[in-house]
Short mmCIF file of C-alpha atoms in Angstrom, two decimals:
data_model
loop_
_atom_site.label_atom_id
_atom_site.label_comp_id
_atom_site.label_asym_id
_atom_site.label_seq_id
_atom_site.Cartn_x
_atom_site.Cartn_y
_atom_site.Cartn_z
CA MET F 1043 -14.06 19.74 1.97
CA ASP F 1044 -14.33 17.04 4.05
CA ASP F 1045 -11.86 15.38 6.68
CA LEU F 1046 -11.01 12.57 4.32
CA GLU F 1047 -10.01 14.75 1.41
CA HIS F 1048 -7.84 16.71 3.66
CA THR F 1049 -6.25 13.48 4.69
CA PHE F 1050 -5.30 12.40 1.14
CA ARG F 1051 -4.25 15.98 0.44
CA GLU F 1052 -1.70 16.23 3.54
CA GLY F 1053 -0.96 12.63 2.76
CA LEU F 1054 0.48 13.13 -0.65
CA ARG F 1055 1.82 16.45 0.17
CA ALA F 1056 3.82 14.52 3.20
CA ALA F 1057 4.88 12.14 0.63
CA ALA F 1058 5.97 14.53 -1.80
CA ALA F 1059 7.82 16.16 0.65
CA LYS F 1060 10.05 13.03 1.81
CA LYS F 1061 10.80 11.95 -2.14
CA PRO F 1062 14.29 10.98 -2.09
CA PRO F 1063 16.41 14.19 -3.62
CA LEU F 1064 16.58 13.86 -7.26
CA ASP F 1065 19.02 15.29 -9.76
CA PRO F 1066 19.00 18.22 -11.81
CA ILE F 1067 17.01 18.27 -15.03
CA ASP F 1068 19.39 17.56 -17.88
CA LEU F 1069 18.58 20.44 -20.47
CA ASP F 1070 20.68 19.16 -23.09
CA ASP F 1071 19.01 15.83 -23.16
CA VAL F 1072 15.52 17.68 -23.21
CA THR F 1073 16.45 20.05 -26.21
CA THR F 1074 18.03 17.30 -28.49
CA ARG F 1075 15.65 14.09 -27.83
CA PRO F 1076 13.47 13.52 -30.77
CA VAL F 1077 10.88 12.03 -28.85
CA ASP F 1078 7.28 12.89 -28.61
CA VAL F 1079 5.59 11.39 -25.53
CA VAL F 1080 2.40 13.34 -26.06
CA GLN F 1081 0.82 13.06 -29.58
CA ARG F 1082 2.21 9.57 -30.81
CA ARG F 1083 0.41 8.97 -34.13
CA ARG F 1084 -1.67 5.87 -33.83
CA PRO F 1085 -1.57 3.77 -37.56
CA ALA F 1086 -4.97 4.86 -39.14
CA ARG F 1087 -7.77 2.43 -38.73
CA TRP F 1088 -7.84 1.44 -42.45
CA LEU F 1089 -4.45 0.56 -41.98
CA ALA F 1090 -4.74 -2.17 -39.35
CA VAL F 1091 -7.82 -3.76 -41.35
CA ALA F 1092 -6.01 -3.77 -44.20
CA ALA F 1093 -2.95 -5.47 -42.26
CA ALA F 1094 -5.69 -7.85 -40.95
CA VAL F 1095 -7.33 -8.73 -44.75
CA VAL F 1096 -3.71 -9.22 -45.53
CA LEU F 1097 -2.83 -11.66 -42.72
CA VAL F 1098 -5.79 -13.59 -43.21
CA ALA F 1099 -5.41 -13.80 -46.74
CA GLY F 1100 -2.19 -15.13 -46.10
CA ILE F 1101 -3.05 -17.79 -43.64
CA GLY F 1102 -5.73 -18.99 -45.97
CA ALA F 1103 -3.68 -18.85 -49.03
CA GLY F 1104 -0.45 -20.98 -46.85
CA ALA F 1105 -3.16 -23.47 -45.49
CA TRP F 1106 -4.65 -24.06 -49.44
CA ALA F 1107 -1.08 -24.61 -50.71
CA LEU F 1108 -0.38 -26.89 -47.49
CA ASN F 1109 -3.68 -29.08 -47.74
CA GLY F 1110 -4.05 -29.18 -51.67
CA ARG F 1111 -6.35 -27.57 -53.71
CA GLY F 1112 -10.51 -27.83 -52.54
CA ALA F 1113 -9.73 -28.85 -49.33
CA GLY F 1114 -10.09 -25.54 -47.86
CA VAL F 1115 -9.08 -24.87 -44.42
CA PRO F 1116 -10.75 -26.61 -41.72
CA ALA F 1117 -12.82 -24.58 -39.13
CA ILE F 1118 -11.68 -26.85 -36.35
CA PRO F 1119 -8.08 -28.59 -36.73
CA ALA F 1120 -8.29 -32.06 -36.87
CA ILE F 1121 -7.53 -34.06 -33.76
CA PRO F 1122 -6.06 -37.45 -34.44
CA ALA F 1123 -7.68 -40.21 -33.18
CA ALA F 1124 -6.81 -41.34 -29.54
CA PRO F 1125 -5.02 -44.45 -29.28
CA THR F 1126 -6.73 -47.16 -27.53
CA THR F 1127 -5.49 -50.34 -26.09
CA SER F 1128 -7.91 -53.61 -26.96
CA PRO F 1129 -8.69 -55.75 -23.78
CA THR F 1130 -8.91 -58.92 -25.54
CA SER F 1131 -5.72 -58.72 -27.47
CA GLY F 1132 -3.98 -60.82 -24.59
CA GLN F 1133 -0.14 -60.19 -24.74
CA SER F 1134 -0.44 -57.36 -27.28
CA SER F 1135 -0.18 -54.17 -25.74
CA LYS F 1136 0.29 -52.25 -28.69
CA PRO F 1137 -1.91 -49.25 -29.46
CA THR F 1138 -4.34 -49.62 -32.14
CA SER F 1139 -6.37 -46.61 -33.46
CA SER F 1140 -9.85 -46.96 -32.74
CA ALA F 1141 -12.61 -47.01 -35.32
CA ALA F 1142 -14.99 -45.48 -33.32
CA PRO F 1143 -16.07 -42.07 -34.15
CA THR F 1144 -14.24 -38.93 -32.24
CA THR F 1145 -15.77 -36.65 -30.26
CA VAL F 1146 -14.60 -33.12 -30.61
CA THR F 1147 -13.82 -31.64 -27.39
CA SER F 1148 -12.58 -28.67 -26.15
CA PRO F 1149 -8.86 -29.60 -24.47
CA LEU F 1150 -8.95 -30.00 -20.91
CA PRO F 1151 -8.24 -26.87 -19.16
CA ASP F 1152 -4.86 -26.19 -17.32
CA MET F 1153 -5.96 -27.19 -13.71
CA ASN F 1154 -4.54 -28.13 -10.49
CA CYS F 1155 -6.08 -30.57 -8.13
CA ARG F 1156 -5.08 -31.04 -4.86
CA LEU F 1157 -5.48 -32.37 -1.48
CA THR F 1158 -6.23 -29.37 0.83
CA SER F 1159 -4.07 -29.11 4.43
CA PRO F 1160 -6.76 -29.01 7.74
CA GLY F 1161 -7.82 -25.08 8.28
CA GLU F 1162 -6.43 -24.06 4.50
CA VAL F 1163 -8.39 -21.09 3.05
CA LEU F 1164 -8.93 -20.22 -0.31
CA ASN F 1165 -7.56 -16.66 -1.05
CA THR F 1166 -8.30 -14.03 -3.77
CA SER F 1167 -4.94 -14.28 -5.64
CA GLN F 1168 -5.89 -17.92 -6.14
CA VAL F 1169 -8.68 -17.29 -8.30
CA SER F 1170 -9.20 -16.73 -12.07
CA VAL F 1171 -12.28 -14.53 -12.64
CA ARG F 1172 -13.59 -12.88 -15.95
CA ALA F 1173 -15.38 -9.96 -16.37
CA LEU F 1174 -18.42 -9.80 -18.25
CA SER F 1175 -20.50 -6.79 -18.97
CA THR F 1176 -23.80 -5.73 -20.76
CA GLY F 1177 -22.15 -3.21 -23.07
CA GLN F 1178 -24.52 -0.79 -21.66
CA VAL F 1179 -22.50 1.10 -19.48
CA GLY F 1180 -19.29 1.89 -21.51
CA GLY F 1181 -15.90 0.41 -19.89
CA LEU F 1182 -18.10 -1.69 -16.91
CA ALA F 1183 -16.29 -4.73 -17.52
CA LYS F 1184 -13.14 -3.05 -17.57
CA LEU F 1185 -13.85 -1.44 -14.42
CA THR F 1186 -14.73 -4.65 -13.13
CA ALA F 1187 -11.47 -6.03 -13.69
CA MET F 1188 -9.96 -3.71 -12.47
CA TYR F 1189 -11.91 -3.61 -8.99
CA LEU F 1190 -11.09 -7.37 -8.97
CA ARG F 1191 -7.43 -6.87 -9.40
CA SER F 1192 -7.40 -4.24 -6.81
CA ASN F 1193 -8.75 -7.02 -4.50
CA GLY F 1194 -6.11 -9.47 -5.42
CA PHE F 1195 -8.02 -11.77 -8.11
CA HIS F 1196 -6.34 -12.73 -11.15
CA VAL F 1197 -8.52 -11.59 -14.05
CA SER F 1198 -7.82 -13.58 -17.28
CA SER F 1199 -10.03 -11.28 -19.45
CA TYR F 1200 -13.02 -8.70 -19.36
CA SER F 1201 -15.43 -8.26 -22.56
CA GLU F 1202 -17.87 -5.28 -23.01
CA GLY F 1203 -21.39 -6.28 -23.89
CA SER F 1204 -20.99 -10.12 -23.98
CA HIS F 1205 -24.31 -10.61 -22.23
CA ALA F 1206 -27.78 -9.50 -21.67
CA ARG F 1207 -28.55 -10.12 -18.04
CA THR F 1208 -29.83 -7.79 -15.41
CA GLY F 1209 -28.43 -7.61 -11.80
CA THR F 1210 -25.17 -9.18 -11.26
CA THR F 1211 -24.27 -12.98 -11.29
CA ILE F 1212 -21.50 -14.92 -10.02
CA ARG F 1213 -21.30 -18.16 -12.22
CA GLY F 1214 -18.68 -21.06 -11.54
CA THR F 1215 -18.42 -24.77 -11.43
CA ALA F 1216 -21.20 -24.61 -8.62
CA ALA F 1217 -23.15 -22.02 -6.89
CA ASP F 1218 -21.45 -23.08 -3.49
CA SER F 1219 -17.98 -23.59 -4.80
CA PRO F 1220 -15.21 -21.97 -2.64
CA GLU F 1221 -14.04 -19.84 -5.58
CA VAL F 1222 -17.61 -18.41 -6.37
CA THR F 1223 -18.38 -17.80 -2.96
CA LEU F 1224 -15.51 -15.90 -2.62
CA VAL F 1225 -15.87 -13.68 -5.62
CA GLN F 1226 -19.75 -13.29 -4.41
CA HIS F 1227 -18.44 -11.71 -1.28
CA PHE F 1228 -17.15 -8.91 -3.47
CA PHE F 1229 -20.78 -8.31 -5.05
CA PRO F 1230 -23.21 -8.14 -2.22
CA GLY F 1231 -26.92 -9.23 -3.61
CA ALA F 1232 -24.88 -11.04 -6.80
CA VAL F 1233 -26.57 -14.23 -7.40
CA ALA F 1234 -24.72 -17.74 -8.04
CA GLU F 1235 -25.02 -20.31 -10.16
CA GLY F 1236 -22.78 -23.26 -11.65
CA ASP F 1237 -22.60 -24.40 -14.83
CA GLY F 1238 -20.53 -27.40 -14.27
CA ARG F 1239 -17.52 -25.75 -15.93
CA ALA F 1240 -14.36 -28.04 -15.50
CA ASP F 1241 -11.59 -25.71 -14.92
CA HIS F 1242 -12.94 -24.18 -11.66
CA SER F 1243 -12.73 -20.20 -13.37
CA VAL F 1244 -15.30 -17.90 -12.46
CA ASP F 1245 -17.36 -15.30 -14.11
CA VAL F 1246 -18.78 -12.13 -13.05
CA LEU F 1247 -21.67 -10.85 -15.09
CA VAL F 1248 -22.58 -7.00 -14.33
CA ASP F 1249 -24.77 -4.38 -15.83
CA THR F 1250 -24.13 -2.07 -13.26
CA GLU F 1251 -20.79 -0.76 -11.25
CA ALA F 1252 -20.13 -2.89 -8.56
CA SER F 1253 -20.36 -1.93 -4.87
CA ASP F 1254 -17.03 -0.61 -3.43
CA VAL F 1255 -15.44 -3.76 -1.20
CA TYR F 1256 -12.19 -3.67 -0.65
CA ASP F 1257 -10.73 -6.72 1.33
CA PRO F 1258 -8.05 -8.29 -0.38
CA HIS F 1259 -7.41 -10.52 2.71
CA ALA F 1260 -10.63 -12.31 2.19
CA SER F 1261 -10.58 -15.85 2.23
CA VAL F 1262 -13.08 -19.21 2.54
CA PRO F 1263 -12.37 -22.29 4.28
CA VAL F 1264 -11.69 -25.07 1.86
CA SER F 1265 -11.54 -28.86 2.36
CA GLY F 1266 -10.74 -32.22 0.86
CA VAL F 1267 -9.87 -31.76 -2.81
CA LEU F 1268 -9.42 -28.43 -4.14
CA CYS F 1269 -9.32 -27.73 -8.09
CA LEU F 1270 -7.83 -24.27 -9.57
CA PRO F 1271 -7.26 -23.23 -12.98
CA SER F 1272 -3.34 -22.69 -12.99
CA ILE F 1273 -2.66 -18.93 -13.03
CA PRO F 1274 0.08 -17.74 -14.79
CA VAL F 1275 2.47 -15.60 -12.58
CA GLU F 1276 3.11 -12.20 -13.68
CA GLY F 1277 6.14 -10.27 -12.25
CA VAL F 1278 7.50 -10.88 -8.77
CA GLN F 1279 4.95 -12.23 -6.01
CA VAL F 1280 6.04 -11.90 -2.38
CA ARG F 1281 4.44 -13.21 0.74
CA ILE F 1282 5.41 -13.43 4.37
CA ARG F 1283 5.36 -16.70 6.26
CA ASN F 1284 5.63 -16.87 10.25
CA GLY F 1285 7.96 -19.66 10.81
CA SER F 1286 7.82 -19.24 14.43
CA ALA F 1287 5.73 -20.47 16.86
CA GLN F 1288 4.50 -17.61 17.92
CA THR F 1289 1.94 -14.92 16.47
CA PHE F 1290 2.85 -11.83 14.93
CA ASP F 1291 1.05 -9.31 15.71
CA SER F 1292 2.47 -6.88 12.89
CA VAL F 1293 4.76 -7.30 10.21
CA VAL F 1294 5.96 -4.23 8.34
CA VAL F 1295 8.33 -4.32 4.90
CA VAL F 1296 9.50 -1.10 4.20
CA LEU F 1297 11.15 -0.24 0.86
CA PRO F 1298 13.59 2.57 0.51
CA ASP F 1299 11.27 4.81 -1.22
CA GLY F 1300 9.34 4.64 1.63
CA THR F 1301 6.77 2.24 0.31
CA ARG F 1302 5.47 0.49 3.17
CA GLU F 1303 3.61 -3.13 2.86
CA ASP F 1304 2.00 -3.98 6.04
CA TYR F 1305 0.99 -7.77 6.03
CA GLY F 1306 -1.04 -7.37 9.15
CA LYS F 1307 -1.11 -10.23 11.53
CA LEU F 1308 0.06 -13.28 11.24
CA ALA F 1309 -0.50 -16.43 13.16
CA ALA F 1310 2.18 -18.98 13.91
CA GLY F 1311 2.62 -21.02 10.94
CA ALA F 1312 0.49 -18.90 8.62
CA ALA F 1313 1.73 -16.85 5.59
CA SER F 1314 0.46 -13.80 4.07
CA HIS F 1315 -1.35 -13.23 0.77
CA TYR F 1316 0.81 -12.46 -2.23
CA SER F 1317 1.48 -9.17 -3.32
CA HIS F 1318 2.99 -7.86 -6.69
CA THR F 1319 6.33 -6.26 -5.69
CA THR F 1320 6.23 -3.32 -8.18
CA GLN F 1321 9.38 -1.44 -7.31
CA ALA F 1322 12.85 -2.36 -8.21
CA TYR F 1323 15.32 -2.33 -5.07
CA GLY F 1324 18.10 -4.25 -3.39
CA TYR F 1325 16.93 -3.78 0.10
CA ALA F 1326 14.30 -3.71 2.32
CA SER F 1327 13.73 -3.66 5.97
CA VAL F 1328 11.38 -5.67 7.67
CA THR F 1329 9.78 -5.09 11.19
CA VAL F 1330 8.13 -7.63 13.47
CA VAL F 1331 5.80 -6.76 16.63
CA THR F 1332 5.59 -10.35 18.54
CA ALA F 1333 5.16 -10.89 22.19
CA GLY F 1334 5.21 -7.01 23.05
CA ARG F 1335 8.74 -6.98 21.16
CA THR F 1336 9.46 -5.32 17.98
CA LEU F 1337 12.18 -7.18 16.17
CA THR F 1338 13.91 -5.59 12.80
CA VAL F 1339 16.13 -6.68 10.18
CA GLU F 1340 17.88 -3.98 7.94
CA PRO F 1341 20.22 -4.28 5.21
CA ALA F 1342 23.82 -4.44 5.57
CA ASP F 1343 24.57 -4.16 2.17
CA TYR F 1344 22.82 -1.45 -0.23
CA ASP F 1345 25.44 -2.06 -3.44
CA ARG F 1346 23.85 -5.41 -4.55
CA PRO F 1347 21.11 -5.56 -5.94
CA LEU F 1348 18.99 -8.91 -6.53
CA GLN F 1349 17.27 -8.99 -9.84
CA MET F 1350 14.68 -11.70 -9.46
CA LYS F 1351 12.84 -13.34 -12.31
CA ALA F 1352 9.03 -13.47 -12.35
CA GLY F 1353 7.98 -15.86 -9.95
CA GLN F 1354 6.22 -16.53 -6.16
CA TYR F 1355 8.70 -16.03 -3.27
CA THR F 1356 8.47 -16.52 0.47
CA TYR F 1357 10.40 -14.41 2.99
CA GLU F 1358 10.01 -17.09 6.26
CA LEU F 1359 10.50 -15.50 8.98
CA GLY F 1360 11.59 -16.72 12.27
CA VAL F 1361 12.41 -15.73 16.00
CA ASP F 1362 15.39 -16.96 17.87
CA ARG F 1363 17.48 -15.67 20.98
CA ASP F 1364 19.00 -13.02 18.94
CA GLY F 1365 16.18 -11.73 17.38
CA LEU F 1366 14.67 -11.91 13.85
CA THR F 1367 15.70 -14.61 10.98
CA VAL F 1368 14.71 -14.71 7.41
CA ALA F 1369 14.95 -17.53 5.08
CA PHE F 1370 14.04 -16.90 1.22
CA LEU F 1371 12.06 -19.38 -0.51
CA GLU F 1372 11.54 -19.90 -4.17
CA LYS F 1373 8.17 -21.73 -5.09
CA ARG F 1374 8.87 -24.15 -8.21
CA MET X 735 16.98 19.91 -31.88
CA PRO X 736 16.99 23.77 -30.10
CA LEU X 737 14.72 26.07 -30.78
CA ALA X 738 15.16 28.67 -33.51
CA ASP X 739 13.52 31.33 -31.04
CA ALA X 740 16.03 32.53 -28.89
CA GLY X 741 13.21 34.16 -26.63
CA ALA X 742 11.64 30.77 -26.91
CA HIS X 743 14.54 28.95 -25.90
CA ALA X 744 14.60 31.34 -22.90
CA SER X 745 11.16 31.09 -21.97
CA PHE X 746 11.20 27.27 -22.13
CA THR X 747 14.64 27.22 -19.69
CA ALA X 748 12.23 29.50 -17.05
CA PHE X 749 9.59 27.19 -17.52
CA VAL X 750 11.88 24.09 -16.54
CA ARG X 751 13.29 26.42 -13.32
CA ASP X 752 9.91 27.28 -12.54
CA ARG X 753 7.93 24.01 -12.93
CA SER X 754 10.40 21.07 -13.01
CA ASP X 755 10.18 20.78 -8.90
CA ARG X 756 6.26 20.55 -8.72
CA MET X 757 6.45 18.16 -12.39
CA HIS X 758 8.96 16.03 -10.13
CA ASP X 759 6.70 15.81 -7.38
CA VAL X 760 3.68 14.50 -9.73
CA ALA X 761 5.98 11.98 -11.06
CA TRP X 762 7.23 10.78 -8.19
CA LEU X 763 3.70 10.43 -6.42
CA VAL X 764 2.35 8.39 -9.55
CA THR X 765 5.69 6.36 -10.29
CA ARG X 766 7.09 5.96 -6.75
CA ASN X 767 10.34 5.72 -7.95
CA SER X 768 12.91 8.54 -7.99
CA ASP X 769 14.81 7.02 -11.28
CA ASP X 770 11.29 6.73 -13.29
CA ALA X 771 9.91 10.05 -11.76
CA ARG X 772 13.22 11.76 -13.13
CA ASP X 773 13.02 9.65 -16.68
CA ALA X 774 9.06 10.97 -16.97
CA VAL X 775 9.76 14.67 -16.45
CA GLN X 776 13.11 14.53 -18.80
CA ASP X 777 10.58 12.87 -21.53
CA ALA X 778 7.81 14.94 -20.35
CA LEU X 779 9.77 17.98 -20.92
CA ALA X 780 11.42 16.73 -24.27
CA GLY X 781 8.14 16.45 -25.61
CA LEU X 782 7.06 19.88 -24.58
CA TYR X 783 10.23 21.18 -25.99
CA ARG X 784 9.42 20.05 -28.96
CA HIS X 785 6.27 21.86 -29.39
CA TRP X 786 6.84 24.99 -27.11
CA SER X 787 6.76 27.46 -29.82
CA ARG X 788 3.21 25.89 -30.73
CA LEU X 789 1.65 25.51 -27.53
CA PRO X 790 -1.69 27.15 -26.58
CA SER X 791 -1.91 29.41 -23.81
CA GLY X 792 -3.81 29.76 -20.49
CA ASP X 793 -5.64 26.66 -19.39
CA GLU X 794 -5.22 25.03 -22.67
CA PHE X 795 -1.40 25.11 -21.87
CA GLU X 796 -1.80 23.65 -18.32
CA ALA X 797 -4.20 20.84 -19.43
CA TYR X 798 -1.52 20.13 -22.35
CA VAL X 799 1.36 20.03 -19.37
CA HIS X 800 -0.75 17.92 -17.09
CA ARG X 801 -1.41 15.60 -20.06
CA THR X 802 2.20 15.36 -21.05
CA VAL X 803 3.30 14.78 -17.73
CA VAL X 804 0.79 12.00 -16.95
CA ASN X 805 1.59 10.39 -20.51
CA ALA X 806 5.08 10.51 -19.37
CA CYS X 807 4.79 8.69 -16.20
CA LEU X 808 2.28 6.24 -17.62
CA SER X 809 4.60 5.29 -20.27
CA VAL X 810 7.67 4.95 -17.90
CA ILE X 811 5.52 2.30 -15.69
CA ARG X 812 4.42 0.64 -18.61
CA ARG X 813 8.48 0.21 -19.73
CA ARG X 814 9.32 -1.10 -16.37
CA PRO X 815 10.76 -4.69 -16.53
CA ARG X 816 8.35 -7.39 -15.34
CA SER X 817 11.04 -8.56 -12.70
CA PHE X 818 12.18 -6.69 -9.89
CA PRO X 819 15.16 -6.88 -7.21
CA VAL X 820 13.96 -6.93 -3.96
CA ALA X 821 15.68 -7.77 -0.53
CA GLU X 822 18.06 -10.05 -0.54
CA PRO X 823 18.60 -11.75 2.50
CA ALA X 824 22.00 -12.72 2.56
CA ASN X 825 22.39 -9.16 2.49
CA LEU X 826 20.34 -8.72 5.80
CA ARG X 827 21.62 -8.59 9.19
CA LYS X 828 19.84 -9.01 12.48
CA ALA X 829 19.66 -5.94 14.44
CA PRO X 830 19.30 -5.74 18.16
CA VAL X 831 15.76 -5.76 19.69
CA THR X 832 14.53 -2.03 19.73
CA PRO X 833 12.31 -1.30 22.97
CA ASP X 834 10.17 1.04 21.15
CA GLY X 835 6.68 -0.66 19.36
CA VAL X 836 6.00 0.22 15.37
CA ASP X 837 4.29 3.31 15.34
CA ALA X 838 0.81 3.63 14.49
CA LEU X 839 0.58 4.30 10.74
CA ALA X 840 -0.55 7.73 10.55
CA ALA X 841 -3.04 8.60 7.94
CA SER X 842 -0.56 10.27 5.76
CA ASP X 843 1.22 6.78 6.11
CA GLU X 844 -2.00 5.21 4.85
CA VAL X 845 -2.72 7.27 2.40
CA TRP X 846 0.97 6.92 0.72
CA ARG X 847 0.45 3.13 1.08
CA LEU X 848 -2.96 3.00 -0.38
CA CYS X 849 -2.02 4.71 -3.29
CA GLY X 850 1.08 2.01 -4.17
CA GLN X 851 -2.25 -0.50 -4.12
CA LEU X 852 -3.98 1.52 -6.60
CA THR X 853 -3.47 0.90 -10.56
CA PRO X 854 -1.24 3.28 -11.98
CA VAL X 855 -4.07 5.05 -13.60
CA GLN X 856 -6.02 5.46 -10.47
CA ARG X 857 -3.24 6.83 -8.85
CA THR X 858 -2.50 9.29 -11.52
CA ALA X 859 -6.46 10.27 -10.63
CA VAL X 860 -5.73 10.92 -6.97
CA VAL X 861 -2.52 12.63 -7.43
CA LEU X 862 -4.12 15.25 -9.91
CA ARG X 863 -7.06 15.56 -7.59
CA PHE X 864 -5.52 15.94 -4.58
CA TYR X 865 -2.34 16.93 -5.13
CA GLU X 866 -2.88 18.98 -8.13
CA ASP X 867 -6.25 20.39 -7.21
CA LEU X 868 -7.44 19.65 -10.52
CA SER X 869 -11.26 19.37 -10.87
CA PHE X 870 -12.72 16.35 -12.58
CA ALA X 871 -13.10 17.64 -15.88
CA GLU X 872 -9.32 18.97 -15.45
CA ILE X 873 -8.41 15.55 -14.69
CA ALA X 874 -10.51 13.73 -17.57
CA LYS X 875 -8.77 16.20 -20.15
CA ALA X 876 -5.28 15.57 -18.78
CA MET X 877 -5.82 11.88 -18.62
CA GLY X 878 -7.94 11.27 -21.73
CA CYS X 879 -10.93 9.82 -20.18
CA ARG X 880 -14.44 10.88 -19.37
CA GLU X 881 -14.87 12.88 -16.42
CA ALA X 882 -17.19 10.00 -15.17
CA THR X 883 -14.20 7.79 -15.29
CA ALA X 884 -12.22 10.02 -13.31
CA ARG X 885 -14.54 10.73 -10.77
CA SER X 886 -14.79 7.00 -10.12
CA HIS X 887 -11.05 6.59 -9.83
CA VAL X 888 -11.00 9.17 -7.37
CA HIS X 889 -14.00 7.83 -5.38
CA ARG X 890 -12.79 4.52 -5.38
CA ALA X 891 -9.86 5.37 -3.80
CA MET X 892 -11.48 7.49 -1.22
CA ALA X 893 -13.71 4.63 -0.26
CA ARG X 894 -11.04 2.19 0.10
CA LEU X 895 -9.02 4.95 2.32
CA ARG X 896 -12.26 5.40 4.54
CA VAL X 897 -12.52 1.41 5.37
CA ARG X 898 -8.51 1.90 5.76
CA LEU X 899 -8.82 4.54 8.54
CA THR X 900 -11.70 2.91 10.21
CA GLU X 901 -9.98 -0.09 10.57
CA GLY X 902 -7.31 1.25 12.16
CA GLN X 903 -9.44 3.01 14.38
CA GLN X 904 -10.85 -0.16 15.64
#
């Protein structure tokens, strides 16, 4: 057993020893409950196939009824002709239908473009990635997705057996797009390539297990206009912003169950990455070390939990003569 | 649904008495929440009780117990609401400046914090490996995955800890 394994063992034993006192087991509840958490029966596969067939048949029949006999179900829904204005119509600004042939295109991706601030960086939580594997190693795309998520990326999907490339390729809008560069950081030796995609998402094509880089605070500098796909916010994401004029040498948030989130060093005006909050607590303490002083805010009221809806929240920390101040901001 | 056999009921009660603390530990380490841990253990015991008289013996019994606890923990985590209460600034008060600095994170704290950043499945593998001291084959059986997958979960977590501890020493 090496030192690291010993550290793991000791760490887990220490954590178990510090667990809050638990209520005794309610044997009456145990012996009268009808649930079975071990072997839940799954519906037979043929049942799922039959259900899918019935569903598809139902949709087809519905479309057939709506469109009339012989019309069939179009493979691609018809797109209404785009209204255009005639430059020669003088006063008339009434839109008229264009007679020109309509080109069917994919809908524009949901994307945000904005002008970046000086010194701004792109971090992993802002980048949307798909993990794609050759399918030769079972579960590789899923493992890659987990690896990316653990480093803070938003993984929109993963797919096994969706390409036949050898090696690892990072594909995005351009080979030198900041989001591609950031993903490439986590796959040393990977090839980057651009396909001109409009939505600035990134695909990771793998054929072997990724090397294990853990660097969720990684970032790349960005300038000019930055375009990124809109990432749906799941759950509650919290970050810390240093609203003071001095550097925070460390920021530590401690939840009542002992979970410590160390946001590390934060320069004046800087914000941490967003971290997913996975526990339900109505209070926490925040400790900041700055200029050789340790400042702490502790909860005063332990009885009022705050239910927060999914979204992104920022705790803005400041320092005044009395100590630490906290302002709570919700991103809208 | 009490067991018809009084002896089986008594042996189950003894099992709960002997093993529930250990099950609680595992559930706490995996769910990281005392209420969830308690729910998971209750669920697991309810599942075990239902099949008590038909459960295998020996190693197979242990594997069944581990799998039941793991399933219960992961099920509880899946049932969690998507939004969570966190610190309400209005409830926070300013504390006086304390003279001592923040203690450096001990390695054991780093393990606990690192575990919080793992996915529930990875965390489960780590807890089974280093708290329950199971082999990778036993972990795979408890988690219903391949042995290589269990090994991968644990090694990834260890690699992360190695990086963290190295960073901490610099």
